[in-house]
Short mmCIF file of N, CA and C in Angstrom, two decimals:
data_model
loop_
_atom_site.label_atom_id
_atom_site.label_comp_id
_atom_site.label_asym_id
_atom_site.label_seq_id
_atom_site.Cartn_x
_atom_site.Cartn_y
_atom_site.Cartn_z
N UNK A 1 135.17 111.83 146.75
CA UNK A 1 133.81 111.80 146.25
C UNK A 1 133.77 111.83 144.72
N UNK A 2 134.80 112.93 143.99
CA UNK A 2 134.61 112.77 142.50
C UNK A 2 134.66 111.58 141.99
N UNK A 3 136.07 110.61 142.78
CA UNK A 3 136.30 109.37 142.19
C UNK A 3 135.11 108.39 142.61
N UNK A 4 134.41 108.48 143.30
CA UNK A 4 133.18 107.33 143.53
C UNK A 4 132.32 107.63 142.25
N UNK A 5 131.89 109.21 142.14
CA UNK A 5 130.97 109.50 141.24
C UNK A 5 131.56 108.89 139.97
N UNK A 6 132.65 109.08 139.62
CA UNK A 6 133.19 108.96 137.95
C UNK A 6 133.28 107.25 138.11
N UNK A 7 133.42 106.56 139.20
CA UNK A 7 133.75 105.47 138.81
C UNK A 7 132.04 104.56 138.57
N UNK A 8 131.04 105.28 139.37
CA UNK A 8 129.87 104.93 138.78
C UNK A 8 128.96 105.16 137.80
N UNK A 9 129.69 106.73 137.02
CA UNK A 9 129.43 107.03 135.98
C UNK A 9 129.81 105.78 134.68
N UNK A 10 131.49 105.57 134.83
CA UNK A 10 132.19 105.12 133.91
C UNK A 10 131.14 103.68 134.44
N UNK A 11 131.27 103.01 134.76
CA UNK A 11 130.21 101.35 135.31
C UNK A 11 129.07 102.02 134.72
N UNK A 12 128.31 102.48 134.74
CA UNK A 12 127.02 102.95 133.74
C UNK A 12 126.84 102.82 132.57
N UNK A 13 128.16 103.82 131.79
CA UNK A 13 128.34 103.80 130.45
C UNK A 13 128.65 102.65 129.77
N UNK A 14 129.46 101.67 131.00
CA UNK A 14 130.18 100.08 130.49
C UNK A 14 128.60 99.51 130.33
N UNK A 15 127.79 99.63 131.70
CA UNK A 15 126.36 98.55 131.39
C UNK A 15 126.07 98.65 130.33
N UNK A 16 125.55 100.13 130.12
CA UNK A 16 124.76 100.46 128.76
C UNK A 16 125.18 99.69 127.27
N UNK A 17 126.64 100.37 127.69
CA UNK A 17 127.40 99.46 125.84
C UNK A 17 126.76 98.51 125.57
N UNK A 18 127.28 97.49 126.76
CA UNK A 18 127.58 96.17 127.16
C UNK A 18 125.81 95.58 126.83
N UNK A 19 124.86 96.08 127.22
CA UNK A 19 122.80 95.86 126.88
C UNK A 19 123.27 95.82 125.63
N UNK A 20 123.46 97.01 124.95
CA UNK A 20 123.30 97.26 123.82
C UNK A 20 123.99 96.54 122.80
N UNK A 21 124.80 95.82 122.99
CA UNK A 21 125.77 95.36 122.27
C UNK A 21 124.98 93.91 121.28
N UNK A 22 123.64 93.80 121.89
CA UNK A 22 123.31 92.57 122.04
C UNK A 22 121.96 93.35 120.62
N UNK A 23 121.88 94.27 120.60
CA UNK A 23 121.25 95.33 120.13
C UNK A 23 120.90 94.96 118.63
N UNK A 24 120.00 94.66 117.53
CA UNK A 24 120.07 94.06 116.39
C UNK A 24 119.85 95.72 115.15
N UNK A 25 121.31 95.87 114.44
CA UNK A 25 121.76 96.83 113.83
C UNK A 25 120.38 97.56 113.07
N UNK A 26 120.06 98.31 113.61
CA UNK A 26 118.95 99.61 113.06
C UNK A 26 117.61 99.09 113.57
N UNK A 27 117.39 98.39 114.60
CA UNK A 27 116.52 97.58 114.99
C UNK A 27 115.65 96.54 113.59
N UNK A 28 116.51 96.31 113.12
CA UNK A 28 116.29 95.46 111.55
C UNK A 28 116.42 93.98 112.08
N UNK A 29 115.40 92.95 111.79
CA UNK A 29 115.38 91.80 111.88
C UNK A 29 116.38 91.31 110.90
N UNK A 30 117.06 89.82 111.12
CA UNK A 30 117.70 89.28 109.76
C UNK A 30 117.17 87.74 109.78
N UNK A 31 116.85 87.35 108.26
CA UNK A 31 116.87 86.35 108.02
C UNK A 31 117.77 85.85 106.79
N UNK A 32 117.24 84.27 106.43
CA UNK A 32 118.38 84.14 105.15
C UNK A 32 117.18 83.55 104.17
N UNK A 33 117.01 83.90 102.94
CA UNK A 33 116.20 83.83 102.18
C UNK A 33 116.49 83.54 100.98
N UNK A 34 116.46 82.59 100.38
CA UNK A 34 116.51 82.31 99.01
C UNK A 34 118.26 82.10 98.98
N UNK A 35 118.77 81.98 99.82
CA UNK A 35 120.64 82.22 99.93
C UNK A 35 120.95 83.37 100.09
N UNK A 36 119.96 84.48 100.46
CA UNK A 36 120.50 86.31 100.83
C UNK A 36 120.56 86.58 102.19
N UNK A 37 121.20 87.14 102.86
CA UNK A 37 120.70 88.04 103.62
C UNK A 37 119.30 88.79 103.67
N UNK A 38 118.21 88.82 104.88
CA UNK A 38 117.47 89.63 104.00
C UNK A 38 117.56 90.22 105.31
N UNK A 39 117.56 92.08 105.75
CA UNK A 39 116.83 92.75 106.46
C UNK A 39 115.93 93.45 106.59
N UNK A 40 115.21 93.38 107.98
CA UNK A 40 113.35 93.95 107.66
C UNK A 40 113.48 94.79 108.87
N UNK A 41 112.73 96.05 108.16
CA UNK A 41 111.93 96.39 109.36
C UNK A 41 110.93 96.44 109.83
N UNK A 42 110.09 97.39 111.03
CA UNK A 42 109.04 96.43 110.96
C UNK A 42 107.76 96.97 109.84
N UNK A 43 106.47 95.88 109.83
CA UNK A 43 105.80 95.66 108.35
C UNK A 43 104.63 97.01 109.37
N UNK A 44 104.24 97.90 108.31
CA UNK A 44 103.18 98.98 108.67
C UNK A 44 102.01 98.92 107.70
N UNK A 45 100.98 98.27 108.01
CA UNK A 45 99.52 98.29 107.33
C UNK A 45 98.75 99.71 107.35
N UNK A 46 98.43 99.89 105.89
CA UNK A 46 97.82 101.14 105.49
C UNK A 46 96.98 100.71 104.69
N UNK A 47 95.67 101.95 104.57
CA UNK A 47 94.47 101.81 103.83
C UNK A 47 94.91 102.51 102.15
N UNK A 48 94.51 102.20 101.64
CA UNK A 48 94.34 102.66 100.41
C UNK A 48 92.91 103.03 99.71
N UNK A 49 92.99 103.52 98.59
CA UNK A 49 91.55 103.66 98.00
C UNK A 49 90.65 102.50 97.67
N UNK A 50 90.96 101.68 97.12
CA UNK A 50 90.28 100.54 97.68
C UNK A 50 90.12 99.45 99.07
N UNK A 51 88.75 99.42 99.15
CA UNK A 51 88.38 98.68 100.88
C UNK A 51 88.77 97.37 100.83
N UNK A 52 88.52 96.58 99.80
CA UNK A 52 88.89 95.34 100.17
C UNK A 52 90.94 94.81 99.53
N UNK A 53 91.29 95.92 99.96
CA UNK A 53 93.00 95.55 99.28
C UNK A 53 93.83 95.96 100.47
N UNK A 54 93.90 95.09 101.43
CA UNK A 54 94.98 95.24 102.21
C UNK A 54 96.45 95.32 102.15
N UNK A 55 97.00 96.79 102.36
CA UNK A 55 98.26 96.95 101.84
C UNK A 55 99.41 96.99 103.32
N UNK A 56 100.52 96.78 103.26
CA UNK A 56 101.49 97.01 104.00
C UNK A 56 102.50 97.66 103.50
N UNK A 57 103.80 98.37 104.26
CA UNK A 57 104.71 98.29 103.52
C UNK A 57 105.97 97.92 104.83
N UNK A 58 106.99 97.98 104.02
CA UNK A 58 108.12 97.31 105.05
C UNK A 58 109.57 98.15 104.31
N UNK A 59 110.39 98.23 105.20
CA UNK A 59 111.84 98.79 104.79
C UNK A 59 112.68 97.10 104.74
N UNK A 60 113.21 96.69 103.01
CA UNK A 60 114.03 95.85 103.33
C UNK A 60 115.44 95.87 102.81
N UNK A 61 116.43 95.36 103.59
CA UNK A 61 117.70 95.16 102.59
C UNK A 61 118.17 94.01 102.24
N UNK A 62 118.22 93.19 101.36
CA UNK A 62 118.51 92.06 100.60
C UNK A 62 119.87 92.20 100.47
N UNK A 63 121.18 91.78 100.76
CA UNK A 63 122.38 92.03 100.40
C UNK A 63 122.83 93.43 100.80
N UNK A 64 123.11 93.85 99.65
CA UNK A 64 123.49 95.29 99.89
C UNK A 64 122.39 96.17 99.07
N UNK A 65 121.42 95.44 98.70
CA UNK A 65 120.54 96.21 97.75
C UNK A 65 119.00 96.95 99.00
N UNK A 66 118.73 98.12 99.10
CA UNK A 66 117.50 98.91 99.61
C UNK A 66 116.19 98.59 98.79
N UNK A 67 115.22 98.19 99.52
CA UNK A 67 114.01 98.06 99.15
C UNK A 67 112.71 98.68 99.68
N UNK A 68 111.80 98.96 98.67
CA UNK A 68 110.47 99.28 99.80
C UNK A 68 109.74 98.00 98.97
N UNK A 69 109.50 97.55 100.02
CA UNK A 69 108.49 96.20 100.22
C UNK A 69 106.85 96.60 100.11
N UNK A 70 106.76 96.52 99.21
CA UNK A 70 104.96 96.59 99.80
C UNK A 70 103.81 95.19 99.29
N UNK A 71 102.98 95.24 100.37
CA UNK A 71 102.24 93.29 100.85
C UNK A 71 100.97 94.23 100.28
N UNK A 72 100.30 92.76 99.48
CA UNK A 72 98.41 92.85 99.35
C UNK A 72 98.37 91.73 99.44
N UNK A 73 97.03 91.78 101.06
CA UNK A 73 96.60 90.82 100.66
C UNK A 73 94.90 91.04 99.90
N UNK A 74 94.44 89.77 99.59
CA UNK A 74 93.21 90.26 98.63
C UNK A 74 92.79 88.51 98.77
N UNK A 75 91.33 88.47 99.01
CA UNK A 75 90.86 87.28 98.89
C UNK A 75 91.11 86.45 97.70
N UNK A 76 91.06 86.93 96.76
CA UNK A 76 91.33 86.40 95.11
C UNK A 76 92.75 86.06 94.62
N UNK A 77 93.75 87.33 95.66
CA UNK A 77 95.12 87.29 94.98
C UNK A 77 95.19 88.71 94.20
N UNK A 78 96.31 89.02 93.76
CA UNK A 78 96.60 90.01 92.74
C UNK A 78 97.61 89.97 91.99
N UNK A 79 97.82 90.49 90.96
CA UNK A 79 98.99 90.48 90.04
C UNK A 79 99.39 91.61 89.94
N UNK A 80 100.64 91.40 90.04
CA UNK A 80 101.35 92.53 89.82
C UNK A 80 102.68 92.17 89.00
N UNK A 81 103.14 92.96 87.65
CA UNK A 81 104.04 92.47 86.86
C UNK A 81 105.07 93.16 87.06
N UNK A 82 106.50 92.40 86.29
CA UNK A 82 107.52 93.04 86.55
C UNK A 82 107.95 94.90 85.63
N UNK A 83 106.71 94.99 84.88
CA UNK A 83 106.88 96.44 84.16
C UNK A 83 105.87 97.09 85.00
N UNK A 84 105.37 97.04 86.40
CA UNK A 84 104.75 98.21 86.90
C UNK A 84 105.19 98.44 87.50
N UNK A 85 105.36 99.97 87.37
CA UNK A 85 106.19 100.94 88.16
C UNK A 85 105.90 101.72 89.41
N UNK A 86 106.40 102.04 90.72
CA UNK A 86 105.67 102.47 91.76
C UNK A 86 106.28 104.07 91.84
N UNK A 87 105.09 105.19 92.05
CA UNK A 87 105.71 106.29 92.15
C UNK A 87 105.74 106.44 93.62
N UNK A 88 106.80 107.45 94.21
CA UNK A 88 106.88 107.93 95.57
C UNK A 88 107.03 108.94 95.77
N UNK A 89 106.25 109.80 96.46
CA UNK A 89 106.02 111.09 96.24
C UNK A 89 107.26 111.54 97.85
N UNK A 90 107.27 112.62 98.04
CA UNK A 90 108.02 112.94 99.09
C UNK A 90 107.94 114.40 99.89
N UNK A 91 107.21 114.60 101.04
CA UNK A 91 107.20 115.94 101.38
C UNK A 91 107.86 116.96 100.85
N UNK A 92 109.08 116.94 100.23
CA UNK A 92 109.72 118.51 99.57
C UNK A 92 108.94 118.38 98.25
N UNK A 93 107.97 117.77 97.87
CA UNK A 93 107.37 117.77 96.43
C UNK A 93 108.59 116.71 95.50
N UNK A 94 109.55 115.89 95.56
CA UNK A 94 110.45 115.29 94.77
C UNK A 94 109.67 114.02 94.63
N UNK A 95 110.44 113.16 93.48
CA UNK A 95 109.15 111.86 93.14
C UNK A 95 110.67 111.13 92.74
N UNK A 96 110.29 109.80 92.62
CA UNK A 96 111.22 108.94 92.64
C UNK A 96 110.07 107.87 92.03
N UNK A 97 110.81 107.15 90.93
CA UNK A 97 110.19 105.81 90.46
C UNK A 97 110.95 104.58 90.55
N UNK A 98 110.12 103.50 91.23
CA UNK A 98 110.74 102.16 91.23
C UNK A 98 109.98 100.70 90.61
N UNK A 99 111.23 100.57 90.20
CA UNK A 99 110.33 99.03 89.49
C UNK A 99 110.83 97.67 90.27
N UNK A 100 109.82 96.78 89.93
CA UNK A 100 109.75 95.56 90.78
C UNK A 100 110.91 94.98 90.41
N UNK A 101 111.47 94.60 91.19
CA UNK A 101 112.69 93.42 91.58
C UNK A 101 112.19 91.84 91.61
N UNK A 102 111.60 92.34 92.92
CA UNK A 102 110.95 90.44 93.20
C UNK A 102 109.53 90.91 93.51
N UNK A 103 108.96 89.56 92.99
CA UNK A 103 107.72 89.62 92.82
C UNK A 103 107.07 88.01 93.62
N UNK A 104 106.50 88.29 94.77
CA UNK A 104 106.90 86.61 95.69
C UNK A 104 105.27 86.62 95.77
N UNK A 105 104.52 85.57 95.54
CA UNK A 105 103.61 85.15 96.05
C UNK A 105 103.10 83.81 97.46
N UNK A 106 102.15 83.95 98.54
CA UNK A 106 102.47 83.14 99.15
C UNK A 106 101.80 81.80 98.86
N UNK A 107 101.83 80.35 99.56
CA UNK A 107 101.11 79.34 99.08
C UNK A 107 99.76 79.09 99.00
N UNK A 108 99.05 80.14 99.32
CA UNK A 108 97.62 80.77 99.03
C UNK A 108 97.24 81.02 97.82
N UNK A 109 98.02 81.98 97.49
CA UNK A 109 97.97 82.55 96.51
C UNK A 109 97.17 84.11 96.82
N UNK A 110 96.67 84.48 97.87
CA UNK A 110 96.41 85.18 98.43
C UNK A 110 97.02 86.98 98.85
N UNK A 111 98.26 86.61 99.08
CA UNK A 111 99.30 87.46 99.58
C UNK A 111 100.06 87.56 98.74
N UNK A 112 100.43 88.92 97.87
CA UNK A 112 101.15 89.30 96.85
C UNK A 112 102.27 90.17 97.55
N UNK A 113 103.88 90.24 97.28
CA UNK A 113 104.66 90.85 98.21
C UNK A 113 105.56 91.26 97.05
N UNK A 114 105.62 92.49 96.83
CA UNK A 114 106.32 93.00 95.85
C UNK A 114 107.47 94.04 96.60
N UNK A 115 108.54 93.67 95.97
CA UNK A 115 109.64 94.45 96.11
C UNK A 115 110.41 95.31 95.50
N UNK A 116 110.40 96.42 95.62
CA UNK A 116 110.78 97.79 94.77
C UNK A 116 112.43 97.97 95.15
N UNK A 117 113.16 97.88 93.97
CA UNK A 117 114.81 97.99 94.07
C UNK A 117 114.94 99.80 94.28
N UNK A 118 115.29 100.04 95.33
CA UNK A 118 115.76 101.67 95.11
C UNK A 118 117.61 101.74 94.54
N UNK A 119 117.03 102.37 93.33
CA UNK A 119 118.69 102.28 92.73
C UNK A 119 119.37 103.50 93.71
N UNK A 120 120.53 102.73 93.23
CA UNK A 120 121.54 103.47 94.27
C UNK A 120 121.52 105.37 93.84
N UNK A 121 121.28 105.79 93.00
CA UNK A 121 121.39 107.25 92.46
C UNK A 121 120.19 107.58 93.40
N UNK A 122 119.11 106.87 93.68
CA UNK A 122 117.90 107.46 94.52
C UNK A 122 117.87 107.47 95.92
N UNK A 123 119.10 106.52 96.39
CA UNK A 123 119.26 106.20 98.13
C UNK A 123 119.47 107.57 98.87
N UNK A 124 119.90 108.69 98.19
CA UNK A 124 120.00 110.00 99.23
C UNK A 124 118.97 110.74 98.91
N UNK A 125 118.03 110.33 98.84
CA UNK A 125 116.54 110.89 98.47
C UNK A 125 116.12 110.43 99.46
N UNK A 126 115.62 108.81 99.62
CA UNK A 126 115.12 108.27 100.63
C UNK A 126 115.85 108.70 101.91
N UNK A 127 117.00 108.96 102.57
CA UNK A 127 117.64 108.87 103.37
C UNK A 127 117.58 110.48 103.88
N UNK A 128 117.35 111.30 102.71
CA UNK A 128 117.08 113.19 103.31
C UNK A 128 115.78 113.20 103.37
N UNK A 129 114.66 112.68 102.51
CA UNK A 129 113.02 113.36 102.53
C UNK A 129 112.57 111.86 103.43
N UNK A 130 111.17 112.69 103.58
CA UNK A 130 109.89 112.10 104.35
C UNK A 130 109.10 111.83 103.12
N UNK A 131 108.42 110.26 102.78
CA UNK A 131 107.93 109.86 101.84
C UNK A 131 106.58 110.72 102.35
N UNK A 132 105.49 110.98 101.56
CA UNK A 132 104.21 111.04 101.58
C UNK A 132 102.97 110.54 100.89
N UNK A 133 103.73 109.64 100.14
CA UNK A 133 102.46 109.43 99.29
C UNK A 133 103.09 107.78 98.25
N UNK A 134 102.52 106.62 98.05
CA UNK A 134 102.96 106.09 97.36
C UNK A 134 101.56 105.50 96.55
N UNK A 135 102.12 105.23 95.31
CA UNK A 135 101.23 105.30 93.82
C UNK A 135 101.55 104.16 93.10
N UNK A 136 101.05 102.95 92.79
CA UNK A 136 101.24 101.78 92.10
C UNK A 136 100.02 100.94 91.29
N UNK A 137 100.30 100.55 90.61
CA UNK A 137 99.17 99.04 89.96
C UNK A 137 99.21 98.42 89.67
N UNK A 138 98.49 97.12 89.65
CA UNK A 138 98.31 96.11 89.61
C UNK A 138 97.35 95.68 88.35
N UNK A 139 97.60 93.97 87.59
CA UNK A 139 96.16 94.14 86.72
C UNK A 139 94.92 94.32 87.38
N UNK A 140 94.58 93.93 88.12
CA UNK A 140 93.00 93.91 89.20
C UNK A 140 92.88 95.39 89.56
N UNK A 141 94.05 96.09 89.65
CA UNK A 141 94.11 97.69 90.54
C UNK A 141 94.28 98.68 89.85
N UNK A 142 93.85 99.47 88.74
CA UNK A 142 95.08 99.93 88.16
C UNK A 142 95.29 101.43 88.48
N UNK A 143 95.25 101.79 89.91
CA UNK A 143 95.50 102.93 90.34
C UNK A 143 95.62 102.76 91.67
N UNK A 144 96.46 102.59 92.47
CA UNK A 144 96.27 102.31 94.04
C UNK A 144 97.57 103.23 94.58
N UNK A 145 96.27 104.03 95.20
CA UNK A 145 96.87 105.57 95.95
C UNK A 145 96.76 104.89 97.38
N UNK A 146 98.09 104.92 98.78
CA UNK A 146 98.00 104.86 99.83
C UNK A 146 97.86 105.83 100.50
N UNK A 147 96.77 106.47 100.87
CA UNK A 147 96.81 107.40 101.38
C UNK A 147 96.62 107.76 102.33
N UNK A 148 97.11 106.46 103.40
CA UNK A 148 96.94 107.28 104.80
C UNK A 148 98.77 106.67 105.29
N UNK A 149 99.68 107.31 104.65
CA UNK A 149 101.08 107.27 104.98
C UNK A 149 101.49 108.11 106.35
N UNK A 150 100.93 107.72 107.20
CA UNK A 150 101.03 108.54 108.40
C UNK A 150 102.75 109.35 108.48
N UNK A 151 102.93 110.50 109.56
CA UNK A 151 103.94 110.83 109.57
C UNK A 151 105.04 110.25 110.30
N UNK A 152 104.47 109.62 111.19
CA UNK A 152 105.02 108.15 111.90
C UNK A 152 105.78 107.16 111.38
N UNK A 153 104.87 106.57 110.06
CA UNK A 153 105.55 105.36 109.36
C UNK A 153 106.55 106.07 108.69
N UNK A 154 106.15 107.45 107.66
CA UNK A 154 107.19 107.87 106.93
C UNK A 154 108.58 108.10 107.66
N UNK A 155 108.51 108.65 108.70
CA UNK A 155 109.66 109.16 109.53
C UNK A 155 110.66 107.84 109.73
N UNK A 156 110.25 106.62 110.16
CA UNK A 156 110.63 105.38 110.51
C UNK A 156 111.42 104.87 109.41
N UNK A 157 110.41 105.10 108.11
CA UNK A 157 111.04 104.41 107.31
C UNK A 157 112.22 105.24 106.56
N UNK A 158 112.68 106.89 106.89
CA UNK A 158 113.70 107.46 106.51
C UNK A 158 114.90 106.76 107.37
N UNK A 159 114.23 106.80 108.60
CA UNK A 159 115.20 106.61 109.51
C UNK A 159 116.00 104.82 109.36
N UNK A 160 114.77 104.07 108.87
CA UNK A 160 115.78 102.85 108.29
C UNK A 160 116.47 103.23 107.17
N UNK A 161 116.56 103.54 106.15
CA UNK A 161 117.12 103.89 105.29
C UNK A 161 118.34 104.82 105.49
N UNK A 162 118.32 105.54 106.77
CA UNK A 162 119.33 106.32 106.78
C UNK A 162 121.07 105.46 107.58
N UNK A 163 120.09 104.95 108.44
CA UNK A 163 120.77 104.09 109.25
C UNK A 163 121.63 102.55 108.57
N UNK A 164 121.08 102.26 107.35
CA UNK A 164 121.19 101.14 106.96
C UNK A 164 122.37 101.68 105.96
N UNK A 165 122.34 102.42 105.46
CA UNK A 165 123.28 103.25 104.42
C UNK A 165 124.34 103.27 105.05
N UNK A 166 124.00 104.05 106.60
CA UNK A 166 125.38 104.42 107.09
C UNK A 166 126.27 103.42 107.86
N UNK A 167 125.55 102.50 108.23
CA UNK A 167 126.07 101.22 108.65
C UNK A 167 126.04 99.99 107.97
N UNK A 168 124.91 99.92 107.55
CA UNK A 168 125.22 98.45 106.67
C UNK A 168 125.38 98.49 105.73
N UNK A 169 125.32 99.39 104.33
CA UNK A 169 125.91 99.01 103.02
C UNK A 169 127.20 99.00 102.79
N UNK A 170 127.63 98.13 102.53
CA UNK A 170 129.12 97.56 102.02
C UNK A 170 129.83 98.74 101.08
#
């Protein structure tokens, strides 16, 4: 009897691998972009202080480089330059500043998608705290508090960051 049990245990553990194997690393999409690697996770829409500025944000990795992605869209468009800086606040009270990397607009002109480089000295910040709060502007904006960073998205997005560190950076 033990050997029936262990041998349908061990066939269990083989299925499982074997599903999983097929499994896409940190549940991160990949595409190829511009000639990069790019990985995403998935995109989380939040309100901010202004009603008509639809914001998102997204966990991405470009190469070996960590990003927080954050999308507006805005009927008009928005600008956002490469000297504005995004603050990130973080449940233990710690703050972290990032500046734009890429700055992509879509063929609308509509959808502004800015990408924040987290330097590598700040990746075990993101990867130990729970973000709570993120702080940026734009010329059209020049104060845009997100403030409904649920504990949900924050948690998700440690957890890409933690996962991506420990497995995918080179």
């Amino acid at each position: 009897m033990k050997k029936i049990v262990s041998g349908l245990i061990l066939l269990f553990v083989s299925f499982a691998a074997f599903c999983q194997s097929d499994k896409k690393p940190c549940s991160l999409t990949e595409a190829e972009e511009e000639g990069h690697s790019v990985r995403k996770g998935e995109m989380n829409y939040l309100s901010g202080n202004y009603k008509e500025l639809r914001l998102s944000i997204q966990f991405q990795m470009i190469d070996n480089n960590m990003y927080v992605c954050i999308g507006m869209d805005l009927p008009q468009g928005d600008t956002i330059y490469k000297d504005n800086l995004a603050y990130i606040q973080f449940e233990d009270g710690k703050e972290c500043v990032l500046t734009p990397d890429i700055v992509r607009k879509d063929k609308s002109g509509k959808r502004t998608e800015c990408k924040f480089l987290v330097a590598e000295k700040d990746e075990p910040l993101f990867i130990a705290s729970v973000m709570s709060g993120v702080f940026l502007s734009t010329k059209e904006h020049p104060q845009i508090d997100i403030i409904d960073l649920n504990r949900y998205t924050a948690r998700k997005f440690r957890e890409r960051f933690e996962c991506a560190y420990s497995n995918l950076k080179k």
